[in-house]
CSV table of C-alpha atoms in Angstrom, one decimal:
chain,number,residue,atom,x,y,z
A,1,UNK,CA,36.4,0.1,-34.3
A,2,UNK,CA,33.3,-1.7,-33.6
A,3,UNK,CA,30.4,-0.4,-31.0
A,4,UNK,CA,31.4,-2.6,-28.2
A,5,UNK,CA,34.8,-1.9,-28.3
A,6,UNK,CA,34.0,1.3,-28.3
A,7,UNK,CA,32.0,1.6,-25.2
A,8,UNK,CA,34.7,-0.7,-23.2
A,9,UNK,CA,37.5,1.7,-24.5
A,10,UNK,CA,35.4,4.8,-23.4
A,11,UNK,CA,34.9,3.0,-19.9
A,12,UNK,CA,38.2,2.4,-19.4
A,13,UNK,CA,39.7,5.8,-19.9
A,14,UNK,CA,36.6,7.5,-17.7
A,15,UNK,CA,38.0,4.4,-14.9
A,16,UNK,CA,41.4,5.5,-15.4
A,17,UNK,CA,40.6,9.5,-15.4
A,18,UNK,CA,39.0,8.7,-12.1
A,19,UNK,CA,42.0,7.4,-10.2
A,20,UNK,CA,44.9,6.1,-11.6
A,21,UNK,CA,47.3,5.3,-8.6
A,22,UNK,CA,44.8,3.1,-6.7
A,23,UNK,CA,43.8,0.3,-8.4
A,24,UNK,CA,41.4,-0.7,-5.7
A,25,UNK,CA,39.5,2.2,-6.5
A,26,UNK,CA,38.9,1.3,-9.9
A,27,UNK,CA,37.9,-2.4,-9.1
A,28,UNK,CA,35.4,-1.1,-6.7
A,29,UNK,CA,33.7,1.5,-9.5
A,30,UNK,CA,33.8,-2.1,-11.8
A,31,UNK,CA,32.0,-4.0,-10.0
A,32,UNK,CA,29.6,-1.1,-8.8
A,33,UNK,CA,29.0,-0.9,-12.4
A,34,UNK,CA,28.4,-4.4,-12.4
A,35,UNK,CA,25.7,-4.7,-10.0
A,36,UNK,CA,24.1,-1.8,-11.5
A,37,UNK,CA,24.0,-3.3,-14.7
A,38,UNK,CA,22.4,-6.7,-13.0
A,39,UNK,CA,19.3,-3.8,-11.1
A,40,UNK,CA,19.1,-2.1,-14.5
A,41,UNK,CA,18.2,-5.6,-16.0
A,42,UNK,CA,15.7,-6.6,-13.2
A,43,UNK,CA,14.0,-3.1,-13.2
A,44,UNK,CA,13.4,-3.2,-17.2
A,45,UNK,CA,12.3,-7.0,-16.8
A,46,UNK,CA,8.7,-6.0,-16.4
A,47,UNK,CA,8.4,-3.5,-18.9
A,48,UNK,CA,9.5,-6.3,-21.2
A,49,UNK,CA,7.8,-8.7,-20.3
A,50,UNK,CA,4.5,-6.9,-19.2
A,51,UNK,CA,2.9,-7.1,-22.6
A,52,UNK,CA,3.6,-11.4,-22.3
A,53,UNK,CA,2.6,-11.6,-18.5
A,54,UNK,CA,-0.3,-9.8,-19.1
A,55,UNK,CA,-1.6,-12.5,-22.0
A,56,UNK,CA,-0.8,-15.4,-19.8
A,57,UNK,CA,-2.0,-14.1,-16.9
A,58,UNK,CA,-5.4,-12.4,-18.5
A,59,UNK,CA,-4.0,-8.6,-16.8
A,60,UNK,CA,-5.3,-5.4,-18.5
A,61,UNK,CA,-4.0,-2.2,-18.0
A,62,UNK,CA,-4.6,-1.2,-14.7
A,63,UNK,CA,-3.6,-4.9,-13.7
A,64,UNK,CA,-0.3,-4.4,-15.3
A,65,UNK,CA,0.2,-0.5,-14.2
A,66,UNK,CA,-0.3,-2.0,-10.0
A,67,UNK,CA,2.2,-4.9,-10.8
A,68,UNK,CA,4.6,-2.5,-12.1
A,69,UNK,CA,4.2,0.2,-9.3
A,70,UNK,CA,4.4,-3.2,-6.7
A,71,UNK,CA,8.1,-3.6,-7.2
A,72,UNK,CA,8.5,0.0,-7.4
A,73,UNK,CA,7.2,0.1,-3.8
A,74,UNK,CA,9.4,-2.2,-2.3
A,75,UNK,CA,12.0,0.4,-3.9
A,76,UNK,CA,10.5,3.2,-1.5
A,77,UNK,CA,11.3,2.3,2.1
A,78,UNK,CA,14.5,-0.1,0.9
A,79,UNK,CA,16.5,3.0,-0.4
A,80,UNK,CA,15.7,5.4,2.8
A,81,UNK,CA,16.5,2.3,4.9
A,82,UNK,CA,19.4,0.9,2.5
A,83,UNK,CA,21.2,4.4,3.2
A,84,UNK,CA,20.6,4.5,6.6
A,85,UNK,CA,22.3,1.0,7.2
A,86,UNK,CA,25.1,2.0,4.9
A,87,UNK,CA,26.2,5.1,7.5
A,88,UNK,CA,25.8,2.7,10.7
A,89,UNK,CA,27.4,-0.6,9.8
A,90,UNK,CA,29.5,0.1,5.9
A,91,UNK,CA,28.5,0.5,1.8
A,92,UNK,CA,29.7,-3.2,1.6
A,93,UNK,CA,27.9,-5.6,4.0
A,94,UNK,CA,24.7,-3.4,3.1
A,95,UNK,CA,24.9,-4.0,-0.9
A,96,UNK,CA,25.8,-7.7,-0.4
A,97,UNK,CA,23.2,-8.0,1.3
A,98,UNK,CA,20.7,-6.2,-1.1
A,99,UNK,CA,22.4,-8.1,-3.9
A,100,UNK,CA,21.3,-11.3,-2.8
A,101,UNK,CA,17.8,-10.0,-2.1
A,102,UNK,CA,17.3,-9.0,-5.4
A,103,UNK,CA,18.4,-12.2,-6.9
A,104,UNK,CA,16.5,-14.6,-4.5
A,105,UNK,CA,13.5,-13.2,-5.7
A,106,UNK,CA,14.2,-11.9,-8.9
A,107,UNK,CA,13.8,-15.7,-9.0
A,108,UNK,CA,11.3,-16.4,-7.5
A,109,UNK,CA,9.5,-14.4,-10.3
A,110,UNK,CA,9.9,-16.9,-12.5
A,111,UNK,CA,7.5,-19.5,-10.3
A,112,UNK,CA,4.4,-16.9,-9.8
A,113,UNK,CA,1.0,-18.6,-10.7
A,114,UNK,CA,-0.9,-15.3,-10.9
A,115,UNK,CA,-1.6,-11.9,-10.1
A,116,UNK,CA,-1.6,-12.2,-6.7
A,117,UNK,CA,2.0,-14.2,-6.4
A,118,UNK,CA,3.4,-11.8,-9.0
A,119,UNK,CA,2.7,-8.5,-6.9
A,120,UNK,CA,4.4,-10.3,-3.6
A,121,UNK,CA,7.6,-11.9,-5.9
A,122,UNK,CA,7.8,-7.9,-7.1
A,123,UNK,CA,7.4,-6.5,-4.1
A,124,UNK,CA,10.5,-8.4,-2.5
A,125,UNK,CA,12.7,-7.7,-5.2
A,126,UNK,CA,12.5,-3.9,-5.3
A,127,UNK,CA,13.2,-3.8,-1.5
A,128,UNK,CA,16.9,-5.1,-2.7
A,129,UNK,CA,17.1,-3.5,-5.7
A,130,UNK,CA,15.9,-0.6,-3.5
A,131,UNK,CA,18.8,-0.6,-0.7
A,132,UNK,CA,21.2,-1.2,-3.1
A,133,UNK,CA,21.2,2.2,-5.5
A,134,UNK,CA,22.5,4.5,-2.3
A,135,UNK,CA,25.7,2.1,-1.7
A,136,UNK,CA,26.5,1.7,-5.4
A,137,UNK,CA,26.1,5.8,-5.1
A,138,UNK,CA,28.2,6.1,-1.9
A,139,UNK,CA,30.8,3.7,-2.9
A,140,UNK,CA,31.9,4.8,-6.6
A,141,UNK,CA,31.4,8.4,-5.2
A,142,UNK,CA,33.7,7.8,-2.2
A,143,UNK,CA,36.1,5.8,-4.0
A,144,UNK,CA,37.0,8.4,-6.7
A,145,UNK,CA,39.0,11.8,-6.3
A,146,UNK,CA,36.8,14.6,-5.3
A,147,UNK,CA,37.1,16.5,-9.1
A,148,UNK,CA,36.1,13.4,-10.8
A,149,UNK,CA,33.4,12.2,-8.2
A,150,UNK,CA,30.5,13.1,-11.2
A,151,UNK,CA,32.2,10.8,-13.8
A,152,UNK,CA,32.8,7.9,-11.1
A,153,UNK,CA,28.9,8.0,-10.6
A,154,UNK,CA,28.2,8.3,-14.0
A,155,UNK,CA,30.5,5.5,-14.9
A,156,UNK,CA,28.6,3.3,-12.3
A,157,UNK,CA,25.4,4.5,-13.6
A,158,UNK,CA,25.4,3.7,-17.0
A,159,UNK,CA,24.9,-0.2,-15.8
A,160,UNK,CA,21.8,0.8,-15.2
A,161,UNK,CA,20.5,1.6,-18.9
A,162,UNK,CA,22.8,-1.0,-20.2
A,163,UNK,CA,21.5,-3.8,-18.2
A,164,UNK,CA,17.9,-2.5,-19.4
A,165,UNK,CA,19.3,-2.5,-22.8
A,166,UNK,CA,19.9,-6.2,-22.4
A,167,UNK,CA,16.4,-6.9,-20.9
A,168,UNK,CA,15.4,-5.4,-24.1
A,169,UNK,CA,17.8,-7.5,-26.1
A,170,UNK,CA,16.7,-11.0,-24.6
A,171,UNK,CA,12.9,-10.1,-25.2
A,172,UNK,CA,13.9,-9.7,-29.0
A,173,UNK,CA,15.6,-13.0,-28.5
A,174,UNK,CA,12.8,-14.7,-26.9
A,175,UNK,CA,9.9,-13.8,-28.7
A,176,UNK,CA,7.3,-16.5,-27.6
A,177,UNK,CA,5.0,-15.9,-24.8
A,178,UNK,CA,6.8,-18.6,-22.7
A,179,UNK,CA,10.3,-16.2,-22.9
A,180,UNK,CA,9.3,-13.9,-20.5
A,181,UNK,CA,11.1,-16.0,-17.6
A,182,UNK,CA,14.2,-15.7,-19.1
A,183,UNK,CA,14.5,-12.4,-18.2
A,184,UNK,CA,13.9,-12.9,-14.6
A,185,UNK,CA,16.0,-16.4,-14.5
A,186,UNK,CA,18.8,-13.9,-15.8
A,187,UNK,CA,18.4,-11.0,-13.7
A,188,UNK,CA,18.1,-14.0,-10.4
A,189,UNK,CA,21.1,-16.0,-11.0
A,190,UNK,CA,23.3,-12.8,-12.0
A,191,UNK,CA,23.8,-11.4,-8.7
A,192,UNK,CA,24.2,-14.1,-6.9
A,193,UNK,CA,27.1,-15.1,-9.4
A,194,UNK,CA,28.6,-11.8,-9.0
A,195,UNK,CA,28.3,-11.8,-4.8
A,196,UNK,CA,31.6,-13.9,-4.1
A,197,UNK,CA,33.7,-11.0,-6.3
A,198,UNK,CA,31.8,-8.4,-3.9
A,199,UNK,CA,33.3,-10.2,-1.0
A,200,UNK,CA,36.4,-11.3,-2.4
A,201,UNK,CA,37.2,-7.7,-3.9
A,202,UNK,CA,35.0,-4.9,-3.2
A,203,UNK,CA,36.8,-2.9,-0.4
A,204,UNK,CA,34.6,-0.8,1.8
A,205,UNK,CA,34.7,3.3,1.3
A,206,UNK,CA,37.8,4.7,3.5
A,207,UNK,CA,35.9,7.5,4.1
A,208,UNK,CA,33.6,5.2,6.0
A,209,UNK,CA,36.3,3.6,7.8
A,210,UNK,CA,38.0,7.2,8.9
A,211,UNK,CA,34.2,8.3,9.9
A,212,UNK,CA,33.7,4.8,12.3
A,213,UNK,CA,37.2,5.4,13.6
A,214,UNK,CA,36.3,8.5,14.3
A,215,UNK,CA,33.2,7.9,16.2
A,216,UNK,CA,34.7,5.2,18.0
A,217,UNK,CA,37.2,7.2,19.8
A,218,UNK,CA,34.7,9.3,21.4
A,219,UNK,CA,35.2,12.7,18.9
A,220,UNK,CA,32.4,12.4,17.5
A,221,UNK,CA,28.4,10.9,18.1
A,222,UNK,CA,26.5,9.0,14.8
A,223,UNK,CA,24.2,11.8,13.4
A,224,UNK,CA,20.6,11.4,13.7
A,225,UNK,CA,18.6,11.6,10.2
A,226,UNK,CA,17.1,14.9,11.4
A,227,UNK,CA,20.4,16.3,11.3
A,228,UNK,CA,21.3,14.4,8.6
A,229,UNK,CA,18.6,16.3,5.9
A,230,UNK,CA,18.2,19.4,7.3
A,231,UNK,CA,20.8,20.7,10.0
A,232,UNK,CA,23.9,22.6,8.6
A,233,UNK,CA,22.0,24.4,6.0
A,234,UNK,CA,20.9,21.4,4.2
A,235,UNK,CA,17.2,21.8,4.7
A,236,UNK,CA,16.5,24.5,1.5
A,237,UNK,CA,18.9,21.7,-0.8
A,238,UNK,CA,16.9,18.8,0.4
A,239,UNK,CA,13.7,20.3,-0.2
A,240,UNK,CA,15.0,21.1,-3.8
A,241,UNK,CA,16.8,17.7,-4.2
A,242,UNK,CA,13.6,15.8,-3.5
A,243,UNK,CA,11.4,17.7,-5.9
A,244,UNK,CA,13.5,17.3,-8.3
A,245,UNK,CA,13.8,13.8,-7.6
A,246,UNK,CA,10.6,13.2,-7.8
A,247,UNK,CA,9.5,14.8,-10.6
A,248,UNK,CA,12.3,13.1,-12.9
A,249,UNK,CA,11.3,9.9,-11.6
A,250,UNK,CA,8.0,9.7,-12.2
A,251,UNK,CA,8.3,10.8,-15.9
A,252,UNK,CA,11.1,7.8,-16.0
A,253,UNK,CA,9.6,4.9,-14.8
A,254,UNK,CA,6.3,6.5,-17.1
A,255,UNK,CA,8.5,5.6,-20.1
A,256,UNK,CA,10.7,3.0,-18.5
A,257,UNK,CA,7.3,0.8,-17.9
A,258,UNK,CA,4.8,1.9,-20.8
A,259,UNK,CA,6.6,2.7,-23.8
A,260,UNK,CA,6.6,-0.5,-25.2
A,261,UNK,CA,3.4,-1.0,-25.1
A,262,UNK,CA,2.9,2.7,-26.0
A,263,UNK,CA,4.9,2.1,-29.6
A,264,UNK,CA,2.9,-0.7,-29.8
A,265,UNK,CA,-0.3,0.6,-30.1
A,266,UNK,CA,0.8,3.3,-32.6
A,267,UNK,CA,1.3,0.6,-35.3
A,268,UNK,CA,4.9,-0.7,-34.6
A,269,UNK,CA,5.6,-4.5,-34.3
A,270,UNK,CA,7.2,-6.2,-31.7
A,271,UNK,CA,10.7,-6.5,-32.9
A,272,UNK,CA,10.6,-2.5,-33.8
A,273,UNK,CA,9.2,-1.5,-30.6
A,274,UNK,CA,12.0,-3.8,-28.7
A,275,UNK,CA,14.2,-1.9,-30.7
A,276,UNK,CA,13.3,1.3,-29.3
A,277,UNK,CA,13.5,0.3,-26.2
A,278,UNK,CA,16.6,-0.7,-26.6
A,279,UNK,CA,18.0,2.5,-28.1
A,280,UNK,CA,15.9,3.9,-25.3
A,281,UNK,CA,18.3,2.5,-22.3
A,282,UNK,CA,21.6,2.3,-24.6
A,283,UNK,CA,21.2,6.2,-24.8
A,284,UNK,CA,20.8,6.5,-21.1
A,285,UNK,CA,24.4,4.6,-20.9
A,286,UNK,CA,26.0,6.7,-23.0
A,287,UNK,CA,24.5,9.4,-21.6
A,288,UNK,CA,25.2,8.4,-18.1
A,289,UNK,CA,29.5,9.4,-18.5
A,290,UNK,CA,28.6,11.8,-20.9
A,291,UNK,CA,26.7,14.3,-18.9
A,292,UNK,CA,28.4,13.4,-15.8
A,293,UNK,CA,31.6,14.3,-17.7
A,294,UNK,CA,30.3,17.4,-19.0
A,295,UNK,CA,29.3,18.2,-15.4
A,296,UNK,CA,33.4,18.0,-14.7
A,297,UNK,CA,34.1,19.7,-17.5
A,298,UNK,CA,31.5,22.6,-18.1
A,299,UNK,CA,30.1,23.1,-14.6
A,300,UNK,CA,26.7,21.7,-13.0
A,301,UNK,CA,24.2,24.6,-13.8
A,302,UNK,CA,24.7,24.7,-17.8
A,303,UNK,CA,25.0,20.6,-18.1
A,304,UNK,CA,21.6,20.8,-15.7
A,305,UNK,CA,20.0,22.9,-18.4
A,306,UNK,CA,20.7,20.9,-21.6
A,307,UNK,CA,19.9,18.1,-20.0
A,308,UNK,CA,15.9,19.2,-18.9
A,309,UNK,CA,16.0,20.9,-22.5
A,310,UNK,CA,16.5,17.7,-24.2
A,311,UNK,CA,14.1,15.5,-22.1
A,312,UNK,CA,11.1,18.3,-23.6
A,313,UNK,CA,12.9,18.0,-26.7
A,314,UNK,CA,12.8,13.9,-26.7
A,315,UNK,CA,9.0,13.8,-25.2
A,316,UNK,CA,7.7,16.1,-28.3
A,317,UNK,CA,9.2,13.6,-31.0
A,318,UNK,CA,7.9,10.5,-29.0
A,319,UNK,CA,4.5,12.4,-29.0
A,320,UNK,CA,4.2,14.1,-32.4
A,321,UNK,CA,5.2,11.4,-34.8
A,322,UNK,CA,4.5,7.8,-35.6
A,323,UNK,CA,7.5,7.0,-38.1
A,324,UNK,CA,9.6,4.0,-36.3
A,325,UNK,CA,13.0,6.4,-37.7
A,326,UNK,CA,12.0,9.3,-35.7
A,327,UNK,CA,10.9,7.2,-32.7
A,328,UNK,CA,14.1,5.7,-32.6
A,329,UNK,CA,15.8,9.0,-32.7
A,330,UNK,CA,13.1,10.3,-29.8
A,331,UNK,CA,14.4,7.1,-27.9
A,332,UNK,CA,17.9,7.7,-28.1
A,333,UNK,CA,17.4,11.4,-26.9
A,334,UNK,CA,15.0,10.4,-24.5
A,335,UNK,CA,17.5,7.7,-23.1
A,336,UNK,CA,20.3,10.2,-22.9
A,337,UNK,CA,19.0,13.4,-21.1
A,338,UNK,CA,16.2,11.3,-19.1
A,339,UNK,CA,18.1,7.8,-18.0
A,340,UNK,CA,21.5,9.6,-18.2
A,341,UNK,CA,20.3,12.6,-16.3
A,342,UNK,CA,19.5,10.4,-13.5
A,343,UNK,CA,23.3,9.9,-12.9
A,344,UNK,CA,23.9,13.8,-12.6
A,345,UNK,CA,21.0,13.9,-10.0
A,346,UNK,CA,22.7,11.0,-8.1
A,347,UNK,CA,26.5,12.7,-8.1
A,348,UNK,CA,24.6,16.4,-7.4
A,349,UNK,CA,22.9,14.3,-4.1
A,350,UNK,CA,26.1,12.1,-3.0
A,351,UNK,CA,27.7,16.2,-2.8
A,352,UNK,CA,24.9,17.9,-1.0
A,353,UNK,CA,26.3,15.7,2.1
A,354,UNK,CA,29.2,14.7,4.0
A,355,UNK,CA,30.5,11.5,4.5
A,356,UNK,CA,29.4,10.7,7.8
A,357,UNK,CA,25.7,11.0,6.6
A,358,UNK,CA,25.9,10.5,2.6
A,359,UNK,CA,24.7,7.2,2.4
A,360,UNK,CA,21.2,8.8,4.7
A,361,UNK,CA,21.1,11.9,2.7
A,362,UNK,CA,21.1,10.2,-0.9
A,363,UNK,CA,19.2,7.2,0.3
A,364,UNK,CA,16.0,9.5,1.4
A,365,UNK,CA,16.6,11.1,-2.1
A,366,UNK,CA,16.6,8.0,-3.9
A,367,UNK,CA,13.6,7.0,-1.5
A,368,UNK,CA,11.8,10.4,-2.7
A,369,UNK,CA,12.3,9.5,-6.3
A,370,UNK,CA,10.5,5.8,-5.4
A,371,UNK,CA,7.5,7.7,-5.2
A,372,UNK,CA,7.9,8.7,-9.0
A,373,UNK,CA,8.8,5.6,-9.7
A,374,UNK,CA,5.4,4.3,-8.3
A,375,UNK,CA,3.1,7.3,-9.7
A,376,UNK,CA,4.5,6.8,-13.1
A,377,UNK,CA,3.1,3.3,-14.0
A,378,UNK,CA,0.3,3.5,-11.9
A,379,UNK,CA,-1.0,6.8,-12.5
A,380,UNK,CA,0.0,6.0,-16.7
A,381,UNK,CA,-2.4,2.8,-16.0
A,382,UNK,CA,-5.3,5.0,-15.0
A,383,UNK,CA,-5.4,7.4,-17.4
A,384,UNK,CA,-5.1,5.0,-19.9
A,385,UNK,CA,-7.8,2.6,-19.5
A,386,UNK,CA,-9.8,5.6,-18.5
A,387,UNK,CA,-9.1,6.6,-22.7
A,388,UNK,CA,-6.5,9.2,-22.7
A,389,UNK,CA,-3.9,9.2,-25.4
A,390,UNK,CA,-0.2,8.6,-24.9
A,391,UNK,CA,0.3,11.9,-26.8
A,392,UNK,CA,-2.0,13.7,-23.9
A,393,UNK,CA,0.4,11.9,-21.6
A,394,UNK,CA,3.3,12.5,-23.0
A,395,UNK,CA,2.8,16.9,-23.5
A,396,UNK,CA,1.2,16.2,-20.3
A,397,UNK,CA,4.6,15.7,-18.5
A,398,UNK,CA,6.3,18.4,-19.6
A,399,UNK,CA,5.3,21.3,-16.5
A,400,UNK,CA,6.9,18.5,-14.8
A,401,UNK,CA,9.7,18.6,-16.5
A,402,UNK,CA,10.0,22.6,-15.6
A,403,UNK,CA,10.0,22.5,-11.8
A,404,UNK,CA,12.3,19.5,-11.6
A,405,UNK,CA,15.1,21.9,-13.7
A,406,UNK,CA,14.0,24.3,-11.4
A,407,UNK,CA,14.5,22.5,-8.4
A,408,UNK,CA,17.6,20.8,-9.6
A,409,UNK,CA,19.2,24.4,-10.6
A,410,UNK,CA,18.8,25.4,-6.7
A,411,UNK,CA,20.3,22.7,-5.3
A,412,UNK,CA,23.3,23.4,-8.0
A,413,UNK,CA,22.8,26.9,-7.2
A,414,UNK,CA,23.6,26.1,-3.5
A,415,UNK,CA,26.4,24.1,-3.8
A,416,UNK,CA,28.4,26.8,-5.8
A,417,UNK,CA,27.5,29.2,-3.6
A,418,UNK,CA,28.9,27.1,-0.4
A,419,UNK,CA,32.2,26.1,-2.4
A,420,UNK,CA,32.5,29.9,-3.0
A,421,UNK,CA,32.5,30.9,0.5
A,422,UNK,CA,34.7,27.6,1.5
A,423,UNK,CA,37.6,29.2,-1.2
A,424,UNK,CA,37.0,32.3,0.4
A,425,UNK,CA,37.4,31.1,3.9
């Protein structure tokens, strides 16, 4: 059996697993999958293509590092703001809406002059591929069965590296300095392909649509984001959550952004660091259902720990060795435990909260993580032009590593505690 056919028969049986008798339910995780395939792509774009963009438009590091963390910022208020819209009007209209956002500008990209116009097109872009992460969470979370909700969002997840994989994929195809649009002509006309299927198929959550009807007989008033993060005892597992977020995150989009050009500068050629890259985000798919499945299987706390072990484990081999075998394997590992842990912090956040407030509670997560995803690049930038080493960097980030497993192990911590006492009760 071949590698492709692999991964689709592994999807398919995680999609099954998740809920059999509703086929609606497994069309809705599909094309949340889809979509996050389509923002995996568009995130990964730059990293790609930084190394071209930066030749053509005469950028050096610290040029790239703020055109990186640009679209990352449009990320930060868009996924506080995404979630929030998701709990007053539906997961649907929000993500459609995001979608095409995301596409119009992704572009747009395409017909910047500069580095002015680049920074603006990026900007716009991450505030749809911002507001759409909490719905896709909400959505595959909400449309699974409560003891496979970890799978469900792993299953969307893994999109995410794969569609970075494929960024990586067409800048082996296109190696000339002029292929660098074709990422972004890819990553524009892709979602709004895909938005008629969202509105001809996706249904809306009917946890949603119980929570509205709800509301709207007068049982129950729209919780206020106050209460939404920190009444009800949520307040210690926020805290927790958004440290752990954060942390993750930054260490991420450090990698995500610079480690082609990283593997570059240690001797490897274009093709070899593509194909790092590459193994880089394909680990983070696989990764994706296979930690979230471990996390059905094994329990939260243990899964939790392997996976912070193996990010340390990953960041030593990218930092110790210079072989393009061992980088590879780094990559993979890497991928795995760092893009596929970010699936078991988006399932641990989508349980922290109820349904009436979900899409609020993960979307300030994902929010929190924006930050990360804007100190990563930028502050990587800095320190290099200012001469560090990516090996400094690279040892650097793994204290980090420590209190986000720390943080992340409370907020498991927590929640088995409070489904204790509910089996009690």
């Amino acid at each position: 059996m071949n590698l492709p056919s692999l991964i689709k028969n592994t999807l398919e049986k995680a999609l099954k697993s998740i809920n059999p008798a509703q086929s609606s339910s497994t069309l809705t995780i599909w094309l949340c999958l889809i979509v996050a395939l389509l923002e995996g792509l568009d995130l990964q774009a730059p990293g790609i293509a930084g190394a071209r963009m930066a030749r053509e438009f005469g950028l050096d590091h610290a040029h790239l590092g703020l055109a990186f963390s640009f679209g990352s910022l449009g990320l930060l208020p868009a996924s506080a703001i995404g979630g929030r819209l998701s709990d007053l009007f539906g997961r649907k209209r929000v993500l459609m809406g995001s979608v095409v956002l995301f596409g119009v500008f992704s572009l747009a990209t395409t017909q910047v002059d500069g580095f002015n116009s680049l920074l603006v097109a990026r900007l716009l872009t991450g505030l749809g591929l911002g507001a759409a992460m909490p719905n896709l969470i909400a959505l595959s979370s909400e449309a699974s069965r409560p003891n496979r909700r970890n799978l469900a969002v792993g299953v969307m997840y893994c999109g995410m590296p794969f569609g970075a994989s494929l960024a990586a994929l067409i800048g082996v195809l296109w190696p000339d300095s002029s292929g660098w649009r074709q990422l972004f002509y890819i990553g524009g006309f892709g979602p709004l392909l895909v938005l008629p299927l969202l509105g001809l198929f996706l249904k809306e959550s009917n946890y949603f649509i119980a929570g509205q009807t709800t509301i709207s007989s007068g049982k129950a008033n729209k919780p206020g984001i106050f209460f939404a993060l920190f009444r009800d005892g949520r307040a210690a597992a926020t805290a927790s959550l958004w440290v752990s977020y954060l942390g993750t995150v930054i260490i991420l989009y450090f990698l995500l952004n610079w480690l082609p050009s990283m593997l570059l500068s240690r001797g490897l050629t274009a093709s070899e660091a593509s194909t790092v890259q590459m193994v880089y985000n394909f680990g983070g798919g696989i990764g994706s259902i296979l930690i979230t499945s471990m996390m059905d299987r094994i329990g939260r706390t243990p899964t939790v720990t392997i996976m912070y072990a193996g990010m340390v484990v990953a960041l030593v081999l990218l930092g110790t060795t210079s072989g393009s075998m061992v980088l590879v394997c780094g990559g993979f590992v890497a991928g795995i435990c760092l893009l596929g842990g970010q699936s078991a912090l988006y399932s641990i956040a989508s349980s922290v909260y109820p349904t009436e407030v979900r899409g609020t509670g993960v979307g300030a997560a994902v929010a929190i993580g924006r930050v990360g995803a804007i100190i990563g690049p930028l502050g990587a930038g800095q320190l290099l032009s200012a001469g560090h080493s990516e090996t400094t960097l690279l040892f650097a980030s793994i204290p980090l590593i420590a209190v986000s497993a720390v943080a992340a192990l409370l907020v498991v911590a927590r929640f088995q505690m409070e489904s204790c006492e509910a089996i009690v009760q």
